[in-house]
């Protein structure tokens, strides 16, 4: 059961924010949640709700932890931002500034990454169903690496590269037959997967690429799943790759889990990188270049969502309904994902609070953002905050029920700036012809 995001600490009316909130967050003298030095009540008044509030320094700190942590352990290495987790140009720009490389999974993400300032040579194009247009766009942009996922993909890219009379560096995605403990919908390492080549098929695929005159196979890629809270499956995957021969590059994917709940303690970035590099040293031939591809663990905890309570209904349960829901956070609906929730405008309120469900505004009973959370006397007009919404929140936002998608606001040192504006009703009609 989700406990209150604010945990009693010391004196009875003092609450301390847990590690699910962005680094640098605090409760200010008015009892309001403060993100990046900005008072959440003022943010709500200025930008409206729902809104994604990003602590810029949190994003930078996590990017540095990855980059410095990997470089310190293995000189020839790179950290790729798995940009599907938070694809908006401001996030691409910030992570490009921090020196990361980038993973894109479609032509659209490629366009965003280029607009965000990533050097095309440091972009990796993924996808299990890339179209010929996407491959052409990638090669025209000068994308450094394409990650090949199927024999059709290999043949198609060979044709596209031949037509340009160019040679494309590629990696081959392998599905090592290792599944971590996560929701089935986000597990990708199992042998029967729509992604990559199984271990049984990988050798033939390696030979097929080798026979292509316009492709140069530099290495292997694997990504076994997402929101993994144990390190052992990652290290077993590295050992599986090692059985396929020696390569210049190994991309070990993403997947490190994060804390959504106060009670969760995922491995640190440092422990994760340590385990990967130890496994690579122990099993991979030679001294290859090593890549990691984090999405969620770079961006999830940088962000909170602010909502305004619209109604409180005391039925068998207490239903606190807010002005967003499955249009800005699909994860509870898709994966049964759980979040913390608190009242951002009364973070210091004492008492255990009332057991509530925080419900969205959509026309489905399943549109519940957080079940069984204690909130202190919730009332219409209160601000609900759900932390850890930076990954796959904005990314999977949608317009169900004609709800405009929320803005994204970057906060740092007390300054708030809008980086994605709220959608308008006109936007909802902008594609209608
Ligand atoms: N690399 C590849 C090839 C991937 O497919 C993914 C995620 C990543 C890296 C980054 O994984 P991460 O570090 O974020 O776990 N919508 C789902 C997550 C889908 C993940 C898809 N692939 C969710 O909200 O949980």
Short mmCIF file of N, CA, C and O and ligand atoms in Angstrom, two decimals, residues 82 84-85 103 126 173 186 221 223 225-227 253-256 293-297 331 335 391-392 396, ligand 1:
data_model
loop_
_atom_site.label_atom_id
_atom_site.label_comp_id
_atom_site.label_asym_id
_atom_site.label_seq_id
_atom_site.Cartn_x
_atom_site.Cartn_y
_atom_site.Cartn_z
N UNK A 82 18.21 7.24 -23.49
CA UNK A 82 17.11 6.53 -24.17
C UNK A 82 15.94 7.50 -24.22
O UNK A 82 15.14 7.61 -23.30
N UNK A 84 13.12 7.95 -25.56
CA UNK A 84 11.70 7.64 -25.47
C UNK A 84 11.15 7.97 -24.09
O UNK A 84 9.96 8.19 -23.93
N UNK A 85 12.02 8.01 -23.08
CA UNK A 85 11.54 8.23 -21.72
C UNK A 85 11.02 9.65 -21.50
O UNK A 85 10.10 9.86 -20.71
N UNK A 103 19.82 7.71 -27.89
CA UNK A 103 19.12 6.59 -28.54
C UNK A 103 17.75 7.10 -28.99
O UNK A 103 17.03 7.69 -28.20
N UNK A 126 17.24 2.93 -33.15
CA UNK A 126 16.68 1.63 -32.81
C UNK A 126 15.36 1.42 -33.53
O UNK A 126 14.81 2.35 -34.13
N UNK A 173 21.04 -6.18 -32.51
CA UNK A 173 20.36 -6.37 -31.22
C UNK A 173 20.13 -7.86 -30.96
O UNK A 173 19.52 -8.55 -31.77
N UNK A 186 6.92 -4.71 -20.22
CA UNK A 186 8.18 -3.99 -20.39
C UNK A 186 9.39 -4.90 -20.17
O UNK A 186 10.49 -4.46 -19.91
N UNK A 221 24.14 -5.28 -29.27
CA UNK A 221 23.29 -4.51 -28.34
C UNK A 221 22.36 -5.47 -27.63
O UNK A 221 21.89 -6.44 -28.23
N UNK A 223 19.01 -5.18 -24.57
CA UNK A 223 18.22 -4.43 -23.58
C UNK A 223 17.18 -5.42 -23.07
O UNK A 223 16.28 -5.82 -23.81
N UNK A 225 14.99 -5.30 -20.47
CA UNK A 225 13.72 -4.90 -19.87
C UNK A 225 13.89 -3.62 -19.09
O UNK A 225 14.98 -3.06 -19.02
N UNK A 226 12.80 -3.17 -18.51
CA UNK A 226 12.76 -1.85 -17.90
C UNK A 226 12.23 -1.95 -16.47
O UNK A 226 11.46 -2.87 -16.16
N UNK A 227 12.63 -0.99 -15.64
CA UNK A 227 12.24 -0.98 -14.22
C UNK A 227 12.69 -2.26 -13.52
O UNK A 227 11.95 -2.91 -12.78
N UNK A 253 22.34 -1.55 -23.10
CA UNK A 253 20.94 -1.17 -22.93
C UNK A 253 20.70 -0.32 -21.69
O UNK A 253 21.62 0.19 -21.05
N UNK A 254 19.41 -0.20 -21.37
CA UNK A 254 19.00 0.55 -20.18
C UNK A 254 18.29 -0.39 -19.24
O UNK A 254 18.58 -1.58 -19.23
N UNK A 255 17.34 0.13 -18.47
CA UNK A 255 16.49 -0.75 -17.69
C UNK A 255 16.60 -0.64 -16.18
O UNK A 255 15.80 -1.24 -15.47
N UNK A 256 17.59 0.12 -15.69
CA UNK A 256 17.71 0.24 -14.23
C UNK A 256 16.43 0.85 -13.66
O UNK A 256 15.96 1.89 -14.14
N UNK A 293 22.46 2.75 -21.89
CA UNK A 293 21.36 3.44 -22.56
C UNK A 293 20.21 3.70 -21.60
O UNK A 293 19.10 3.20 -21.81
N UNK A 294 20.44 4.45 -20.53
CA UNK A 294 19.37 4.64 -19.55
C UNK A 294 18.31 5.64 -20.01
O UNK A 294 18.62 6.65 -20.64
N UNK A 295 17.08 5.33 -19.67
CA UNK A 295 15.99 6.27 -19.90
C UNK A 295 15.42 6.68 -18.55
O UNK A 295 15.71 7.74 -17.99
N UNK A 296 14.65 5.76 -17.98
CA UNK A 296 13.93 6.02 -16.74
C UNK A 296 14.84 6.52 -15.62
O UNK A 296 14.53 7.51 -14.94
N UNK A 297 15.99 5.85 -15.43
CA UNK A 297 16.82 6.19 -14.27
C UNK A 297 17.54 7.53 -14.45
O UNK A 297 18.09 8.07 -13.50
N UNK A 331 0.71 5.07 -16.92
CA UNK A 331 1.43 3.95 -16.33
C UNK A 331 0.59 3.14 -15.32
O UNK A 331 0.67 1.92 -15.31
N UNK A 335 0.45 -0.66 -16.56
CA UNK A 335 1.33 -1.59 -15.85
C UNK A 335 0.93 -1.77 -14.38
O UNK A 335 1.71 -2.33 -13.60
N UNK A 391 9.62 9.97 -16.32
CA UNK A 391 9.83 8.97 -17.38
C UNK A 391 8.50 8.43 -17.87
O UNK A 391 7.67 7.99 -17.06
N UNK A 392 8.31 8.46 -19.16
CA UNK A 392 7.14 7.87 -19.81
C UNK A 392 5.82 8.52 -19.35
O UNK A 392 4.77 7.89 -19.38
N UNK A 396 4.10 9.48 -22.99
CA UNK A 396 2.91 8.70 -23.37
C UNK A 396 1.63 9.49 -23.14
O UNK A 396 0.53 8.91 -23.16
N1 LIG B 1 17.09 0.92 -24.76
C1 LIG B 1 16.10 0.32 -25.43
C2 LIG B 1 16.41 -0.39 -26.67
C3 LIG B 1 14.80 0.36 -24.93
O1 LIG B 1 13.84 -0.25 -25.58
C4 LIG B 1 14.54 1.06 -23.74
C5 LIG B 1 13.19 1.15 -23.20
C6 LIG B 1 15.61 1.69 -23.08
C7 LIG B 1 16.88 1.59 -23.62
C8 LIG B 1 15.44 2.48 -21.81
O2 LIG B 1 14.95 1.72 -20.78
P1 LIG B 1 14.80 2.36 -19.32
O3 LIG B 1 16.19 2.72 -18.83
O4 LIG B 1 13.93 3.57 -19.45
O5 LIG B 1 14.17 1.29 -18.53
N2 LIG B 1 6.61 2.78 -21.19
C9 LIG B 1 7.20 1.88 -20.23
C10 LIG B 1 8.67 1.67 -20.47
C11 LIG B 1 9.02 1.12 -21.83
C12 LIG B 1 10.50 0.95 -22.04
C13 LIG B 1 10.81 0.76 -23.46
N3 LIG B 1 12.17 0.63 -23.77
C14 LIG B 1 6.95 2.40 -18.82
O6 LIG B 1 6.37 3.47 -18.67
O7 LIG B 1 7.33 1.76 -17.85
#
